[in-house]
């Protein structure tokens, strides 16, 4: 539900932005959490929810994209737009989130 709502807001903000070739929403604050987004060249969006006081999620988003590229995009059996269901992918995402948590990025 959150992803589909965010996708719509992202597309609208990119179109309404006064800046040419706007990349849409990069971060959005709520009363409870901050949503960070990184869109790849292929249009895939990576979304991370953090505590409001946390910054520095760019490194985590880049690392998640790297893991996605290594374990999904390089896999000949993976089809774009399908859920990623590989144990090594899950393990590496968990390790990246734990590493980010240890370094001070509190991921919700």
Short mmCIF file of N, CA, C and O in Angstrom, two decimals:
data_model
loop_
_atom_site.label_atom_id
_atom_site.label_comp_id
_atom_site.label_asym_id
_atom_site.label_seq_id
_atom_site.Cartn_x
_atom_site.Cartn_y
_atom_site.Cartn_z
N UNK A 1 0.83 -1.18 0.00
CA UNK A 1 0.00 0.00 0.00
C UNK A 1 0.88 1.26 0.00
O UNK A 1 0.65 2.17 -0.76
N UNK A 2 1.88 1.27 0.88
CA UNK A 2 2.76 2.43 0.97
C UNK A 2 3.51 2.65 -0.34
O UNK A 2 3.62 3.76 -0.82
N UNK A 3 4.00 1.55 -0.94
CA UNK A 3 4.78 1.68 -2.17
C UNK A 3 3.94 2.23 -3.32
O UNK A 3 4.40 3.10 -4.07
N UNK A 4 2.70 1.77 -3.45
CA UNK A 4 1.87 2.26 -4.55
C UNK A 4 1.48 3.72 -4.33
O UNK A 4 1.44 4.51 -5.28
N UNK A 5 1.21 4.09 -3.10
CA UNK A 5 0.90 5.49 -2.80
C UNK A 5 2.12 6.38 -3.06
O UNK A 5 2.01 7.44 -3.66
N UNK A 6 3.28 5.91 -2.62
CA UNK A 6 4.50 6.69 -2.83
C UNK A 6 4.81 6.82 -4.31
O UNK A 6 5.22 7.89 -4.76
N UNK A 7 4.61 5.76 -5.07
CA UNK A 7 4.89 5.82 -6.51
C UNK A 7 4.06 6.92 -7.17
O UNK A 7 4.57 7.68 -8.00
N UNK A 8 2.79 7.02 -6.79
CA UNK A 8 1.92 8.05 -7.36
C UNK A 8 2.41 9.45 -6.97
O UNK A 8 2.49 10.35 -7.81
N UNK A 9 2.74 9.64 -5.70
CA UNK A 9 3.25 10.94 -5.25
C UNK A 9 4.57 11.29 -5.93
O UNK A 9 4.82 12.44 -6.29
N UNK A 10 5.40 10.29 -6.12
CA UNK A 10 6.69 10.47 -6.77
C UNK A 10 6.49 10.97 -8.21
O UNK A 10 7.12 11.93 -8.64
N UNK A 11 5.60 10.31 -8.93
CA UNK A 11 5.34 10.69 -10.33
C UNK A 11 4.75 12.09 -10.42
O UNK A 11 5.15 12.89 -11.28
N UNK A 12 3.82 12.40 -9.54
CA UNK A 12 3.20 13.73 -9.55
C UNK A 12 4.23 14.81 -9.22
O UNK A 12 4.29 15.84 -9.88
N UNK A 13 5.06 14.57 -8.21
CA UNK A 13 6.05 15.58 -7.83
C UNK A 13 7.08 15.80 -8.94
O UNK A 13 7.53 16.93 -9.14
N UNK A 14 7.44 14.76 -9.66
CA UNK A 14 8.39 14.91 -10.76
C UNK A 14 7.80 15.77 -11.88
O UNK A 14 8.49 16.58 -12.49
N UNK A 15 6.49 15.63 -12.11
CA UNK A 15 5.83 16.41 -13.17
C UNK A 15 5.58 17.85 -12.74
O UNK A 15 5.65 18.76 -13.57
N UNK A 16 5.29 18.08 -11.46
CA UNK A 16 4.95 19.42 -10.99
C UNK A 16 6.16 20.25 -10.58
O UNK A 16 6.03 21.45 -10.36
N UNK A 17 7.29 19.63 -10.48
CA UNK A 17 8.49 20.34 -10.04
C UNK A 17 8.86 21.45 -11.02
O UNK A 17 8.85 21.24 -12.24
N UNK A 18 9.21 22.63 -10.50
CA UNK A 18 9.64 23.71 -11.40
C UNK A 18 11.03 23.45 -11.99
O UNK A 18 11.42 24.07 -12.96
N UNK A 19 11.76 22.50 -11.42
CA UNK A 19 13.09 22.16 -11.90
C UNK A 19 12.98 21.19 -13.08
O UNK A 19 12.29 20.18 -13.01
N UNK A 20 13.67 21.51 -14.17
CA UNK A 20 13.66 20.64 -15.35
C UNK A 20 14.26 19.28 -14.99
O UNK A 20 15.22 19.18 -14.26
N UNK A 21 13.67 18.21 -15.53
CA UNK A 21 14.15 16.84 -15.32
C UNK A 21 14.28 16.49 -13.84
O UNK A 21 15.25 15.88 -13.42
N UNK A 22 13.30 16.90 -13.06
CA UNK A 22 13.30 16.61 -11.63
C UNK A 22 13.27 15.11 -11.41
O UNK A 22 12.61 14.36 -12.13
N UNK A 23 13.98 14.67 -10.38
CA UNK A 23 14.00 13.24 -10.07
C UNK A 23 12.91 12.85 -9.10
O UNK A 23 12.90 11.73 -8.60
N UNK A 24 11.98 13.73 -8.80
CA UNK A 24 10.88 13.39 -7.90
C UNK A 24 11.28 13.53 -6.44
O UNK A 24 12.20 14.25 -6.09
N UNK A 25 10.61 12.80 -5.59
CA UNK A 25 10.84 12.87 -4.14
C UNK A 25 12.06 12.04 -3.76
O UNK A 25 12.14 10.86 -4.08
N UNK A 26 12.99 12.66 -3.07
CA UNK A 26 14.16 11.95 -2.57
C UNK A 26 13.97 11.56 -1.11
O UNK A 26 14.51 10.56 -0.65
N UNK A 27 13.20 12.38 -0.38
CA UNK A 27 12.97 12.13 1.03
C UNK A 27 11.65 12.77 1.43
O UNK A 27 11.28 13.82 0.90
N UNK A 28 10.93 12.12 2.35
CA UNK A 28 9.65 12.63 2.80
C UNK A 28 9.52 12.35 4.29
O UNK A 28 9.73 11.21 4.73
N UNK A 29 9.19 13.37 5.06
CA UNK A 29 9.03 13.23 6.50
C UNK A 29 7.57 13.09 6.89
O UNK A 29 6.71 13.76 6.32
N UNK A 30 7.32 12.23 7.87
CA UNK A 30 6.01 12.12 8.49
C UNK A 30 6.19 12.45 9.96
O UNK A 30 7.29 12.80 10.39
N UNK A 31 5.15 12.29 10.75
CA UNK A 31 5.27 12.52 12.19
C UNK A 31 6.10 11.43 12.86
O UNK A 31 6.64 11.64 13.94
N UNK A 32 6.19 10.27 12.25
CA UNK A 32 6.79 9.10 12.88
C UNK A 32 8.11 8.66 12.23
O UNK A 32 9.01 8.20 12.91
N UNK A 33 8.25 8.80 10.93
CA UNK A 33 9.43 8.29 10.24
C UNK A 33 9.77 9.18 9.05
O UNK A 33 9.01 10.03 8.64
N UNK A 34 10.94 8.93 8.48
CA UNK A 34 11.39 9.59 7.26
C UNK A 34 11.53 8.52 6.18
O UNK A 34 12.11 7.46 6.41
N UNK A 35 11.00 8.79 5.01
CA UNK A 35 11.08 7.88 3.88
C UNK A 35 12.14 8.42 2.92
O UNK A 35 12.09 9.57 2.54
N UNK A 36 13.11 7.58 2.58
CA UNK A 36 14.17 7.95 1.64
C UNK A 36 13.97 7.12 0.38
O UNK A 36 13.64 5.94 0.45
N UNK A 37 14.21 7.73 -0.77
CA UNK A 37 14.02 7.03 -2.04
C UNK A 37 15.20 7.29 -2.97
O UNK A 37 15.72 8.39 -3.05
N UNK A 38 15.58 6.23 -3.67
CA UNK A 38 16.57 6.35 -4.74
C UNK A 38 16.01 5.64 -5.95
O UNK A 38 15.60 4.47 -5.87
N UNK A 39 15.93 6.33 -7.08
CA UNK A 39 15.47 5.71 -8.31
C UNK A 39 16.66 5.45 -9.21
O UNK A 39 17.50 6.32 -9.43
N UNK A 40 16.73 4.23 -9.74
CA UNK A 40 17.83 3.86 -10.62
C UNK A 40 17.54 4.33 -12.04
O UNK A 40 16.45 4.78 -12.35
N UNK A 41 18.52 4.18 -12.89
CA UNK A 41 18.37 4.56 -14.29
C UNK A 41 17.25 3.75 -14.96
O UNK A 41 16.55 4.25 -15.83
N UNK A 42 17.07 2.51 -14.52
CA UNK A 42 16.03 1.66 -15.10
C UNK A 42 14.64 1.95 -14.53
O UNK A 42 13.67 1.36 -14.97
N UNK A 43 14.56 2.84 -13.54
CA UNK A 43 13.26 3.20 -12.96
C UNK A 43 12.91 2.46 -11.70
O UNK A 43 11.87 2.71 -11.10
N UNK A 44 13.75 1.51 -11.28
CA UNK A 44 13.50 0.79 -10.04
C UNK A 44 13.72 1.73 -8.86
O UNK A 44 14.72 2.45 -8.82
N UNK A 45 12.79 1.74 -7.92
CA UNK A 45 12.90 2.60 -6.74
C UNK A 45 13.26 1.77 -5.53
O UNK A 45 12.66 0.73 -5.27
N UNK A 46 14.22 2.26 -4.77
CA UNK A 46 14.59 1.66 -3.49
C UNK A 46 14.13 2.61 -2.40
O UNK A 46 14.46 3.80 -2.43
N UNK A 47 13.35 2.09 -1.46
CA UNK A 47 12.76 2.92 -0.41
C UNK A 47 13.24 2.39 0.94
O UNK A 47 13.18 1.19 1.21
N UNK A 48 13.70 3.31 1.79
CA UNK A 48 14.13 2.98 3.13
C UNK A 48 13.40 3.90 4.11
O UNK A 48 13.34 5.11 3.89
N UNK A 49 12.86 3.31 5.17
CA UNK A 49 12.21 4.08 6.23
C UNK A 49 13.17 4.16 7.41
O UNK A 49 13.71 3.15 7.84
N UNK A 50 13.38 5.38 7.92
CA UNK A 50 14.29 5.57 9.04
C UNK A 50 13.63 6.44 10.11
O UNK A 50 12.59 7.04 9.89
N UNK A 51 14.31 6.51 11.23
CA UNK A 51 13.93 7.43 12.29
C UNK A 51 14.09 8.85 11.77
O UNK A 51 14.93 9.12 10.90
N UNK A 52 13.32 9.78 12.31
CA UNK A 52 13.38 11.18 11.84
C UNK A 52 14.75 11.82 12.05
O UNK A 52 15.13 12.73 11.33
N UNK A 53 15.48 11.37 13.05
CA UNK A 53 16.78 11.99 13.36
C UNK A 53 17.93 11.47 12.51
O UNK A 53 19.04 11.98 12.58
N UNK A 54 17.67 10.44 11.71
CA UNK A 54 18.74 9.80 10.95
C UNK A 54 18.96 10.45 9.60
O UNK A 54 18.03 10.79 8.90
N UNK A 55 20.22 10.58 9.26
CA UNK A 55 20.64 11.02 7.93
C UNK A 55 21.66 10.01 7.41
O UNK A 55 22.02 9.06 8.10
N UNK A 56 22.14 10.22 6.23
CA UNK A 56 23.20 9.37 5.70
C UNK A 56 22.72 8.04 5.16
O UNK A 56 23.45 7.06 5.21
N UNK A 57 21.52 8.00 4.65
CA UNK A 57 21.01 6.74 4.10
C UNK A 57 21.42 6.54 2.64
O UNK A 57 21.16 5.48 2.09
N UNK A 58 22.07 7.51 2.05
CA UNK A 58 22.49 7.38 0.65
C UNK A 58 23.40 6.17 0.46
O UNK A 58 23.27 5.43 -0.52
N UNK A 59 24.32 5.97 1.39
CA UNK A 59 25.22 4.82 1.31
C UNK A 59 24.47 3.50 1.38
O UNK A 59 24.77 2.55 0.64
N UNK A 60 23.47 3.43 2.26
CA UNK A 60 22.67 2.21 2.38
C UNK A 60 21.87 1.97 1.10
O UNK A 60 21.82 0.84 0.61
N UNK A 61 21.28 3.01 0.55
CA UNK A 61 20.51 2.85 -0.69
C UNK A 61 21.41 2.38 -1.84
O UNK A 61 21.02 1.50 -2.62
N UNK A 62 22.61 2.93 -1.93
CA UNK A 62 23.55 2.49 -2.98
C UNK A 62 23.95 1.03 -2.78
O UNK A 62 24.06 0.26 -3.73
N UNK A 63 24.16 0.65 -1.51
CA UNK A 63 24.54 -0.73 -1.20
C UNK A 63 23.39 -1.69 -1.56
O UNK A 63 23.62 -2.77 -2.14
N UNK A 64 22.15 -1.31 -1.26
CA UNK A 64 21.01 -2.15 -1.60
C UNK A 64 20.88 -2.31 -3.11
O UNK A 64 20.57 -3.39 -3.61
N UNK A 65 21.15 -1.23 -3.85
CA UNK A 65 21.12 -1.32 -5.31
C UNK A 65 22.22 -2.25 -5.82
O UNK A 65 22.00 -3.05 -6.73
N UNK A 66 23.38 -2.17 -5.21
CA UNK A 66 24.49 -3.04 -5.61
C UNK A 66 24.12 -4.51 -5.37
O UNK A 66 24.37 -5.37 -6.22
N UNK A 67 23.50 -4.80 -4.24
CA UNK A 67 23.08 -6.16 -3.93
C UNK A 67 22.02 -6.62 -4.94
O UNK A 67 22.06 -7.74 -5.44
N UNK A 68 21.07 -5.74 -5.24
CA UNK A 68 20.03 -6.04 -6.23
C UNK A 68 20.65 -6.35 -7.59
O UNK A 68 20.28 -7.32 -8.26
N UNK A 69 21.62 -5.54 -8.00
CA UNK A 69 22.28 -5.76 -9.29
C UNK A 69 23.04 -7.09 -9.30
O UNK A 69 22.98 -7.85 -10.27
N UNK A 70 23.72 -7.39 -8.19
CA UNK A 70 24.52 -8.61 -8.13
C UNK A 70 23.67 -9.88 -8.08
O UNK A 70 24.00 -10.87 -8.72
N UNK A 71 22.60 -9.86 -7.30
CA UNK A 71 21.85 -11.10 -7.07
C UNK A 71 20.57 -11.23 -7.88
O UNK A 71 20.02 -12.32 -8.00
N UNK A 72 20.08 -10.16 -8.45
CA UNK A 72 18.86 -10.25 -9.25
C UNK A 72 19.15 -9.98 -10.73
O UNK A 72 18.89 -10.83 -11.57
N UNK A 73 19.70 -8.82 -11.02
CA UNK A 73 19.90 -8.45 -12.42
C UNK A 73 20.90 -9.34 -13.15
O UNK A 73 20.78 -9.56 -14.35
N UNK A 74 21.88 -9.86 -12.43
CA UNK A 74 22.88 -10.72 -13.06
C UNK A 74 22.44 -12.19 -13.10
O UNK A 74 23.15 -13.02 -13.64
N UNK A 75 21.28 -12.47 -12.54
CA UNK A 75 20.76 -13.83 -12.53
C UNK A 75 19.92 -14.05 -13.79
O UNK A 75 18.93 -13.36 -14.00
N UNK A 76 20.29 -15.01 -14.62
CA UNK A 76 19.56 -15.21 -15.88
C UNK A 76 18.12 -15.70 -15.68
O UNK A 76 17.31 -15.62 -16.59
N UNK A 77 17.79 -16.18 -14.48
CA UNK A 77 16.44 -16.69 -14.23
C UNK A 77 15.51 -15.62 -13.63
O UNK A 77 14.32 -15.86 -13.48
N UNK A 78 16.06 -14.46 -13.31
CA UNK A 78 15.26 -13.40 -12.73
C UNK A 78 14.57 -12.60 -13.84
O UNK A 78 15.19 -12.26 -14.84
N UNK A 79 13.28 -12.33 -13.66
CA UNK A 79 12.53 -11.51 -14.61
C UNK A 79 12.25 -10.15 -13.97
O UNK A 79 11.82 -10.08 -12.81
N UNK A 80 12.49 -9.08 -14.72
CA UNK A 80 12.24 -7.73 -14.21
C UNK A 80 10.80 -7.60 -13.75
O UNK A 80 9.89 -8.24 -14.30
N UNK A 81 10.58 -6.76 -12.76
CA UNK A 81 9.27 -6.48 -12.18
C UNK A 81 8.70 -7.63 -11.36
O UNK A 81 7.57 -7.57 -10.91
N UNK A 82 9.49 -8.69 -11.15
CA UNK A 82 9.05 -9.80 -10.32
C UNK A 82 9.73 -9.68 -8.96
O UNK A 82 10.81 -9.11 -8.84
N UNK A 83 9.09 -10.22 -7.91
CA UNK A 83 9.74 -10.20 -6.59
C UNK A 83 11.07 -10.95 -6.62
O UNK A 83 11.22 -11.93 -7.35
N UNK A 84 12.02 -10.47 -5.86
CA UNK A 84 13.33 -11.11 -5.77
C UNK A 84 13.24 -12.16 -4.67
O UNK A 84 13.05 -11.84 -3.51
N UNK A 85 13.37 -13.42 -5.05
CA UNK A 85 13.24 -14.52 -4.09
C UNK A 85 14.48 -15.41 -4.16
O UNK A 85 14.43 -16.53 -4.66
N UNK A 86 15.59 -14.88 -3.63
CA UNK A 86 16.84 -15.62 -3.59
C UNK A 86 17.40 -15.50 -2.18
O UNK A 86 17.49 -14.39 -1.63
N UNK A 87 17.78 -16.63 -1.58
CA UNK A 87 18.28 -16.62 -0.20
C UNK A 87 19.51 -15.73 -0.04
O UNK A 87 19.63 -15.00 0.94
N UNK A 88 20.44 -15.80 -0.99
CA UNK A 88 21.65 -14.97 -0.89
C UNK A 88 21.31 -13.49 -0.94
O UNK A 88 21.94 -12.68 -0.27
N UNK A 89 20.33 -13.13 -1.74
CA UNK A 89 19.88 -11.74 -1.79
C UNK A 89 19.37 -11.32 -0.43
O UNK A 89 19.77 -10.29 0.11
N UNK A 90 18.48 -12.13 0.16
CA UNK A 90 17.91 -11.81 1.48
C UNK A 90 18.99 -11.69 2.54
O UNK A 90 18.97 -10.76 3.36
N UNK A 91 19.95 -12.60 2.53
CA UNK A 91 21.03 -12.59 3.52
C UNK A 91 21.89 -11.33 3.38
O UNK A 91 22.27 -10.71 4.38
N UNK A 92 22.19 -10.94 2.15
CA UNK A 92 23.02 -9.76 1.93
C UNK A 92 22.28 -8.47 2.26
O UNK A 92 22.89 -7.52 2.77
N UNK A 93 20.98 -8.41 1.99
CA UNK A 93 20.19 -7.23 2.37
C UNK A 93 20.17 -7.12 3.89
O UNK A 93 20.37 -6.03 4.45
N UNK A 94 19.94 -8.24 4.58
CA UNK A 94 19.92 -8.23 6.05
C UNK A 94 21.27 -7.77 6.60
O UNK A 94 21.33 -6.95 7.52
N UNK A 95 22.36 -8.25 6.03
CA UNK A 95 23.69 -7.85 6.47
C UNK A 95 23.93 -6.36 6.23
O UNK A 95 24.51 -5.67 7.08
N UNK A 96 23.48 -5.84 5.10
CA UNK A 96 23.66 -4.40 4.80
C UNK A 96 22.87 -3.54 5.78
O UNK A 96 23.36 -2.51 6.25
N UNK A 97 21.65 -3.96 6.10
CA UNK A 97 20.82 -3.20 7.04
C UNK A 97 21.44 -3.26 8.44
O UNK A 97 21.50 -2.24 9.14
N UNK A 98 21.93 -4.42 8.85
CA UNK A 98 22.58 -4.54 10.16
C UNK A 98 23.83 -3.69 10.22
O UNK A 98 24.10 -3.03 11.24
N UNK A 99 24.62 -3.67 9.16
CA UNK A 99 25.83 -2.83 9.11
C UNK A 99 25.46 -1.35 9.20
O UNK A 99 26.10 -0.59 9.90
N UNK A 100 24.43 -0.95 8.48
CA UNK A 100 23.98 0.45 8.53
C UNK A 100 23.49 0.81 9.93
O UNK A 100 23.76 1.90 10.42
N UNK A 101 22.81 -0.12 10.57
CA UNK A 101 22.31 0.11 11.93
C UNK A 101 23.47 0.30 12.90
O UNK A 101 23.43 1.17 13.77
N UNK A 102 24.53 -0.50 12.75
CA UNK A 102 25.70 -0.37 13.60
C UNK A 102 26.42 0.95 13.38
O UNK A 102 27.01 1.50 14.30
N UNK A 103 26.37 1.46 12.15
CA UNK A 103 27.08 2.71 11.84
C UNK A 103 26.24 3.94 12.12
O UNK A 103 26.66 5.05 11.84
N UNK A 104 25.02 3.75 12.63
CA UNK A 104 24.23 4.90 13.04
C UNK A 104 23.02 5.21 12.21
O UNK A 104 22.30 6.16 12.49
N UNK A 105 22.75 4.45 11.16
CA UNK A 105 21.53 4.66 10.38
C UNK A 105 20.49 3.70 10.93
O UNK A 105 20.58 2.51 10.75
N UNK A 106 19.53 4.24 11.64
CA UNK A 106 18.50 3.42 12.27
C UNK A 106 17.36 3.19 11.28
O UNK A 106 16.56 4.07 11.02
N UNK A 107 17.31 1.98 10.73
CA UNK A 107 16.32 1.64 9.72
C UNK A 107 15.11 1.03 10.42
O UNK A 107 15.24 0.16 11.26
N UNK A 108 13.92 1.51 10.06
CA UNK A 108 12.68 1.01 10.68
C UNK A 108 12.27 -0.26 9.98
O UNK A 108 12.24 -0.37 8.81
#
